[in-house]
Amino acid sequence: MSNYIYALDTTNKRPLPINVDSNGNLQVDIVSGGGGGGDATASNQTASKAVLDNILTKNGEIETTADAILAKNTEVKTSVDAVNTSLSDVASATKQQTLITANHADLVAISGTLSKMNPDYVQSTLVNNALITSGGDTSEIDMGDHRHLTLFGTTDTNFGNWILIRKSGTGGTKIPDGSKMISASEAIASSGVYSFAITIENVGTRYLALRNTAGTSQTSTIYQVLHR
């Protein structure tokens, strides 16, 4: 007589033998499920599949949302980068303006120093109570980097005339400029001398002199003022 291992059929309330193959391997029916509701085609398995499908759908929605967030983050980063670039430009412009302001202050200071070193005008004595013979010249006038010239002074000769002499260089060839005539005719009361003054703008020649064209010797005092 064979011995069997039994299990309870809970539906029909009766013991049933457990089925094995010829090798003693347990045989279990998972397709029909024996009507217990646990088989693969049962409604609970269909429901489980629907739940899983819903989870997959939700995962797809989450992935789509994550992609949208990533895209928005990229837009935000682009905007932030643009703002940072603008801020850098502003900082650079501010720095440049600071440098410009500082440079301007330095240039003003340098200009002031140069003005003290090279004032806008320089006055000196060309002739000091000296006798200049007829046709004779005064000492040389060096304009340097000045453009304008003022000459004024006194002579003991009424209508004592002078003419401007242009020179090719220091001690160079002398060229009379007949357009620049000076005549002393303003008598200084009770002094026996006569005064004169002339301003020549944009002289155009560095080295100059005055020539006595009065036809007689003159004892004169002449001052020169060089202007920028």
mmCIF file of C-alpha atoms in Angstrom:
data_model
loop_
_atom_site.group_PDB
_atom_site.id
_atom_site.type_symbol
_atom_site.label_atom_id
_atom_site.label_comp_id
_atom_site.label_asym_id
_atom_site.label_seq_id
_atom_site.Cartn_x
_atom_site.Cartn_y
_atom_site.Cartn_z
ATOM 1 C CA MET A 1 0.000 0.000 0.000
ATOM 2 C CA SER A 2 1.366 3.425 -1.042
ATOM 3 C CA ASN A 3 1.759 6.287 1.422
ATOM 4 C CA TYR A 4 0.656 9.792 0.361
ATOM 5 C CA ILE A 5 1.181 13.228 1.739
ATOM 6 C CA TYR A 6 -2.130 15.052 1.893
ATOM 7 C CA ALA A 7 -3.056 18.664 1.875
ATOM 8 C CA LEU A 8 -6.394 20.266 2.705
ATOM 9 C CA ASP A 9 -8.726 21.292 -0.135
ATOM 10 C CA THR A 10 -10.123 24.346 1.593
ATOM 11 C CA THR A 11 -12.886 24.786 -0.975
ATOM 12 C CA ASN A 12 -14.388 21.293 -0.673
ATOM 13 C CA LYS A 13 -13.154 20.673 2.853
ATOM 14 C CA ARG A 14 -11.395 17.439 2.044
ATOM 15 C CA PRO A 15 -7.834 16.115 2.048
ATOM 16 C CA LEU A 16 -6.128 15.625 -1.308
ATOM 17 C CA PRO A 17 -2.777 14.000 -2.066
ATOM 18 C CA ILE A 18 0.099 16.241 -3.093
ATOM 19 C CA ASN A 19 1.224 15.500 -6.659
ATOM 20 C CA VAL A 20 4.902 14.774 -7.484
ATOM 21 C CA ASP A 21 6.556 13.575 -10.658
ATOM 22 C CA SER A 22 8.555 10.352 -11.073
ATOM 23 C CA ASN A 23 11.610 12.120 -9.657
ATOM 24 C CA GLY A 24 9.756 13.230 -6.580
ATOM 25 C CA ASN A 25 9.563 16.915 -7.628
ATOM 26 C CA LEU A 26 6.542 18.746 -6.262
ATOM 27 C CA GLN A 27 4.014 19.637 -8.991
ATOM 28 C CA VAL A 28 2.011 22.811 -8.348
ATOM 29 C CA ASP A 29 -0.727 24.138 -10.677
ATOM 30 C CA ILE A 30 -0.162 27.917 -10.904
ATOM 31 C CA VAL A 31 -2.254 28.367 -14.070
ATOM 32 C CA SER A 32 -5.685 27.262 -12.956
ATOM 33 C CA GLY A 33 -4.942 27.844 -9.310
ATOM 34 C CA GLY A 34 -7.420 25.308 -8.269
ATOM 35 C CA GLY A 35 -10.080 28.021 -8.059
ATOM 36 C CA GLY A 36 -8.353 29.727 -5.130
ATOM 37 C CA GLY A 37 -8.028 33.085 -6.848
ATOM 38 C CA GLY A 38 -4.200 33.039 -6.943
ATOM 39 C CA ASP A 39 -3.690 31.965 -10.546
ATOM 40 C CA ALA A 40 -2.045 34.185 -13.164
ATOM 41 C CA THR A 41 -5.336 34.787 -15.016
ATOM 42 C CA ALA A 42 -7.285 35.716 -11.921
ATOM 43 C CA SER A 43 -8.767 39.167 -11.441
ATOM 44 C CA ASN A 44 -6.320 40.031 -8.674
ATOM 45 C CA GLN A 45 -3.409 39.439 -11.107
ATOM 46 C CA THR A 46 -5.124 41.655 -13.682
ATOM 47 C CA ALA A 47 -5.528 44.331 -11.025
ATOM 48 C CA SER A 48 -1.889 44.026 -10.094
ATOM 49 C CA LYS A 49 -0.923 44.485 -13.729
ATOM 50 C CA ALA A 50 -3.124 47.563 -13.949
ATOM 51 C CA VAL A 51 -1.382 48.967 -10.855
ATOM 52 C CA LEU A 52 2.016 48.273 -12.371
ATOM 53 C CA ASP A 53 0.949 49.890 -15.649
ATOM 54 C CA ASN A 54 -0.249 52.922 -13.674
ATOM 55 C CA ILE A 55 3.104 53.063 -11.859
ATOM 56 C CA LEU A 56 4.923 52.981 -15.204
ATOM 57 C CA THR A 57 2.678 55.770 -16.491
ATOM 58 C CA LYS A 58 3.356 57.829 -13.362
ATOM 59 C CA ASN A 59 7.084 57.193 -13.754
ATOM 60 C CA GLY A 60 6.818 58.484 -17.327
ATOM 61 C CA GLU A 61 5.010 61.596 -16.075
ATOM 62 C CA ILE A 62 7.641 62.094 -13.387
ATOM 63 C CA GLU A 63 10.411 61.759 -15.986
ATOM 64 C CA THR A 64 8.658 64.291 -18.229
ATOM 65 C CA THR A 65 8.287 66.677 -15.259
ATOM 66 C CA ALA A 66 11.953 66.138 -14.330
ATOM 67 C CA ASP A 67 12.964 66.941 -17.911
ATOM 68 C CA ALA A 68 10.872 70.131 -17.753
ATOM 69 C CA ILE A 69 12.465 71.105 -14.452
ATOM 70 C CA LEU A 70 15.911 70.423 -15.906
ATOM 71 C CA ALA A 71 15.076 72.590 -18.927
ATOM 72 C CA LYS A 72 13.801 75.361 -16.641
ATOM 73 C CA ASN A 73 16.943 75.079 -14.498
ATOM 74 C CA THR A 74 18.988 75.471 -17.671
ATOM 75 C CA GLU A 75 17.004 78.613 -18.543
ATOM 76 C CA VAL A 76 17.519 79.943 -15.014
ATOM 77 C CA LYS A 77 21.271 79.226 -15.235
ATOM 78 C CA THR A 78 21.418 81.016 -18.582
ATOM 79 C CA SER A 79 19.649 84.018 -17.045
ATOM 80 C CA VAL A 80 21.948 83.969 -14.019
ATOM 81 C CA ASP A 81 24.987 83.793 -16.303
ATOM 82 C CA ALA A 82 23.650 86.777 -18.252
ATOM 83 C CA VAL A 83 23.123 88.709 -15.006
ATOM 84 C CA ASN A 84 26.631 87.813 -13.839
ATOM 85 C CA THR A 85 28.020 88.964 -17.179
ATOM 86 C CA SER A 86 26.114 92.244 -16.842
ATOM 87 C CA LEU A 87 27.380 92.688 -13.293
ATOM 88 C CA SER A 88 30.912 92.001 -14.492
ATOM 89 C CA ASP A 89 30.455 94.582 -17.242
ATOM 90 C CA VAL A 90 29.166 97.115 -14.697
ATOM 91 C CA ALA A 91 32.062 96.357 -12.367
ATOM 92 C CA SER A 92 34.496 96.688 -15.261
ATOM 93 C CA ALA A 93 32.899 99.986 -16.362
ATOM 94 C CA THR A 94 33.000 101.256 -12.778
ATOM 95 C CA LYS A 95 36.653 100.276 -12.527
ATOM 96 C CA GLN A 96 37.406 102.003 -15.822
ATOM 97 C CA GLN A 97 35.573 105.139 -14.660
ATOM 98 C CA THR A 98 37.562 105.056 -11.423
ATOM 99 C CA LEU A 99 40.775 104.780 -13.431
ATOM 100 C CA ILE A 100 39.665 107.609 -15.732
ATOM 101 C CA THR A 101 38.867 109.802 -12.735
ATOM 102 C CA ALA A 102 42.200 108.981 -11.134
ATOM 103 C CA ASN A 103 44.046 109.599 -14.392
ATOM 104 C CA HIS A 104 42.233 112.905 -14.823
ATOM 105 C CA ALA A 105 43.263 113.961 -11.330
ATOM 106 C CA ASP A 106 46.838 112.954 -12.114
ATOM 107 C CA LEU A 107 46.750 114.888 -15.383
ATOM 108 C CA VAL A 108 45.407 117.984 -13.613
ATOM 109 C CA ALA A 109 48.178 117.704 -11.042
ATOM 110 C CA ILE A 110 50.794 117.229 -13.772
ATOM 111 C CA SER A 111 49.351 120.160 -15.707
ATOM 112 C CA GLY A 112 49.609 122.317 -12.608
ATOM 113 C CA THR A 113 53.211 121.251 -12.106
ATOM 114 C CA LEU A 114 54.041 121.894 -15.758
ATOM 115 C CA SER A 115 52.378 125.298 -15.563
ATOM 116 C CA LYS A 116 54.647 126.176 -12.681
ATOM 117 C CA MET A 117 57.635 124.852 -14.577
ATOM 118 C CA ASN A 118 56.498 126.403 -17.885
ATOM 119 C CA PRO A 119 54.180 129.327 -17.117
ATOM 120 C CA ASP A 120 51.772 130.663 -19.726
ATOM 121 C CA TYR A 121 53.956 133.697 -20.247
ATOM 122 C CA VAL A 122 57.581 134.633 -19.630
ATOM 123 C CA GLN A 123 58.701 138.255 -19.309
ATOM 124 C CA SER A 124 62.307 139.416 -19.498
ATOM 125 C CA THR A 125 64.421 142.446 -20.467
ATOM 126 C CA LEU A 126 65.635 142.502 -24.066
ATOM 127 C CA VAL A 127 67.490 145.846 -23.930
ATOM 128 C CA ASN A 128 68.317 147.763 -20.757
ATOM 129 C CA ASN A 129 69.030 151.472 -21.400
ATOM 130 C CA ALA A 130 71.390 150.514 -24.226
ATOM 131 C CA LEU A 131 72.498 152.454 -27.273
ATOM 132 C CA ILE A 132 71.409 150.788 -30.528
ATOM 133 C CA THR A 133 73.003 152.363 -33.622
ATOM 134 C CA SER A 134 70.998 152.992 -36.782
ATOM 135 C CA GLY A 135 70.607 149.687 -38.616
ATOM 136 C CA GLY A 136 71.771 147.803 -35.542
ATOM 137 C CA ASP A 137 69.942 144.869 -33.992
ATOM 138 C CA THR A 138 69.013 143.969 -30.463
ATOM 139 C CA SER A 139 70.053 140.678 -28.921
ATOM 140 C CA GLU A 140 68.267 137.534 -30.100
ATOM 141 C CA ILE A 141 64.723 136.616 -28.974
ATOM 142 C CA ASP A 142 64.151 132.858 -28.511
ATOM 143 C CA MET A 143 60.407 132.049 -28.600
ATOM 144 C CA GLY A 144 60.959 128.459 -27.408
ATOM 145 C CA ASP A 145 57.544 126.755 -27.419
ATOM 146 C CA HIS A 146 55.625 130.039 -27.133
ATOM 147 C CA ARG A 147 53.429 131.324 -29.954
ATOM 148 C CA HIS A 148 52.818 135.025 -29.228
ATOM 149 C CA LEU A 149 55.154 137.947 -28.532
ATOM 150 C CA THR A 150 54.627 141.321 -26.839
ATOM 151 C CA LEU A 151 57.316 144.025 -27.006
ATOM 152 C CA PHE A 152 57.141 147.297 -25.091
ATOM 153 C CA GLY A 153 59.606 149.895 -23.893
ATOM 154 C CA THR A 154 61.025 153.412 -24.239
ATOM 155 C CA THR A 155 63.464 155.283 -26.475
ATOM 156 C CA ASP A 156 65.005 158.752 -26.451
ATOM 157 C CA THR A 157 64.028 159.313 -30.078
ATOM 158 C CA ASN A 158 60.629 160.633 -31.126
ATOM 159 C CA PHE A 159 59.215 158.408 -33.860
ATOM 160 C CA GLY A 160 62.032 156.029 -33.174
ATOM 161 C CA ASN A 161 61.268 153.175 -35.521
ATOM 162 C CA TRP A 162 61.951 149.458 -35.177
ATOM 163 C CA ILE A 163 61.370 146.525 -37.517
ATOM 164 C CA LEU A 164 61.038 142.817 -36.694
ATOM 165 C CA ILE A 165 63.878 140.587 -37.894
ATOM 166 C CA ARG A 166 63.190 136.890 -38.480
ATOM 167 C CA LYS A 167 66.159 134.511 -38.337
ATOM 168 C CA SER A 168 66.702 131.157 -40.041
ATOM 169 C CA GLY A 169 68.108 129.801 -36.787
ATOM 170 C CA THR A 170 69.968 130.929 -33.750
ATOM 171 C CA GLY A 171 72.653 133.233 -35.149
ATOM 172 C CA GLY A 172 71.347 132.464 -38.647
ATOM 173 C CA THR A 173 70.382 134.514 -41.687
ATOM 174 C CA LYS A 174 68.411 137.670 -40.824
ATOM 175 C CA ILE A 175 65.194 138.382 -42.810
ATOM 176 C CA PRO A 176 63.527 141.811 -42.195
ATOM 177 C CA ASP A 177 59.723 141.628 -41.823
ATOM 178 C CA GLY A 178 58.422 144.960 -43.112
ATOM 179 C CA SER A 179 54.878 144.144 -42.012
ATOM 180 C CA LYS A 180 55.897 144.380 -38.347
ATOM 181 C CA MET A 181 56.915 148.051 -37.848
ATOM 182 C CA ILE A 182 57.086 149.706 -34.414
ATOM 183 C CA SER A 183 57.142 153.471 -33.893
ATOM 184 C CA ALA A 184 57.676 155.271 -30.587
ATOM 185 C CA SER A 185 55.592 158.430 -30.535
ATOM 186 C CA GLU A 186 53.938 158.524 -27.103
ATOM 187 C CA ALA A 187 55.936 160.992 -25.038
ATOM 188 C CA ILE A 188 56.282 160.350 -21.340
ATOM 189 C CA ALA A 189 55.775 163.702 -19.620
ATOM 190 C CA SER A 190 58.935 165.528 -18.500
ATOM 191 C CA SER A 191 61.098 162.460 -19.112
ATOM 192 C CA GLY A 192 62.423 163.094 -22.597
ATOM 193 C CA VAL A 193 61.596 159.565 -23.681
ATOM 194 C CA TYR A 194 58.933 158.052 -25.871
ATOM 195 C CA SER A 195 57.090 154.777 -25.351
ATOM 196 C CA PHE A 196 55.919 152.026 -27.695
ATOM 197 C CA ALA A 197 54.204 148.605 -27.470
ATOM 198 C CA ILE A 198 53.172 145.876 -29.908
ATOM 199 C CA THR A 199 51.743 142.340 -29.630
ATOM 200 C CA ILE A 200 52.430 139.878 -32.448
ATOM 201 C CA GLU A 201 50.208 136.797 -32.409
ATOM 202 C CA ASN A 202 51.279 133.469 -33.907
ATOM 203 C CA VAL A 203 54.789 134.699 -34.562
ATOM 204 C CA GLY A 204 55.679 131.607 -36.600
ATOM 205 C CA THR A 205 59.448 131.959 -36.151
ATOM 206 C CA ARG A 206 61.481 130.806 -33.173
ATOM 207 C CA TYR A 207 64.443 133.202 -33.397
ATOM 208 C CA LEU A 208 63.851 136.960 -33.767
ATOM 209 C CA ALA A 209 65.391 140.375 -33.139
ATOM 210 C CA LEU A 210 64.532 144.090 -33.443
ATOM 211 C CA ARG A 211 66.388 146.414 -35.817
ATOM 212 C CA ASN A 212 66.726 150.186 -35.358
ATOM 213 C CA THR A 213 65.383 151.844 -38.567
ATOM 214 C CA ALA A 214 65.106 155.378 -37.169
ATOM 215 C CA GLY A 215 68.089 156.704 -39.153
ATOM 216 C CA THR A 216 69.785 157.643 -35.888
ATOM 217 C CA SER A 217 71.050 155.868 -32.787
ATOM 218 C CA GLN A 218 68.528 155.203 -30.043
ATOM 219 C CA THR A 219 69.052 154.695 -26.331
ATOM 220 C CA SER A 220 66.322 152.266 -25.438
ATOM 221 C CA THR A 221 64.922 149.937 -22.796
ATOM 222 C CA ILE A 222 62.833 147.128 -24.276
ATOM 223 C CA TYR A 223 60.944 144.306 -22.522
ATOM 224 C CA GLN A 224 59.752 141.082 -24.139
ATOM 225 C CA VAL A 225 56.820 138.873 -23.062
ATOM 226 C CA LEU A 226 56.461 135.389 -24.569
ATOM 227 C CA HIS A 227 52.900 133.956 -24.553
ATOM 228 C CA ARG A 228 51.588 130.418 -25.139
#
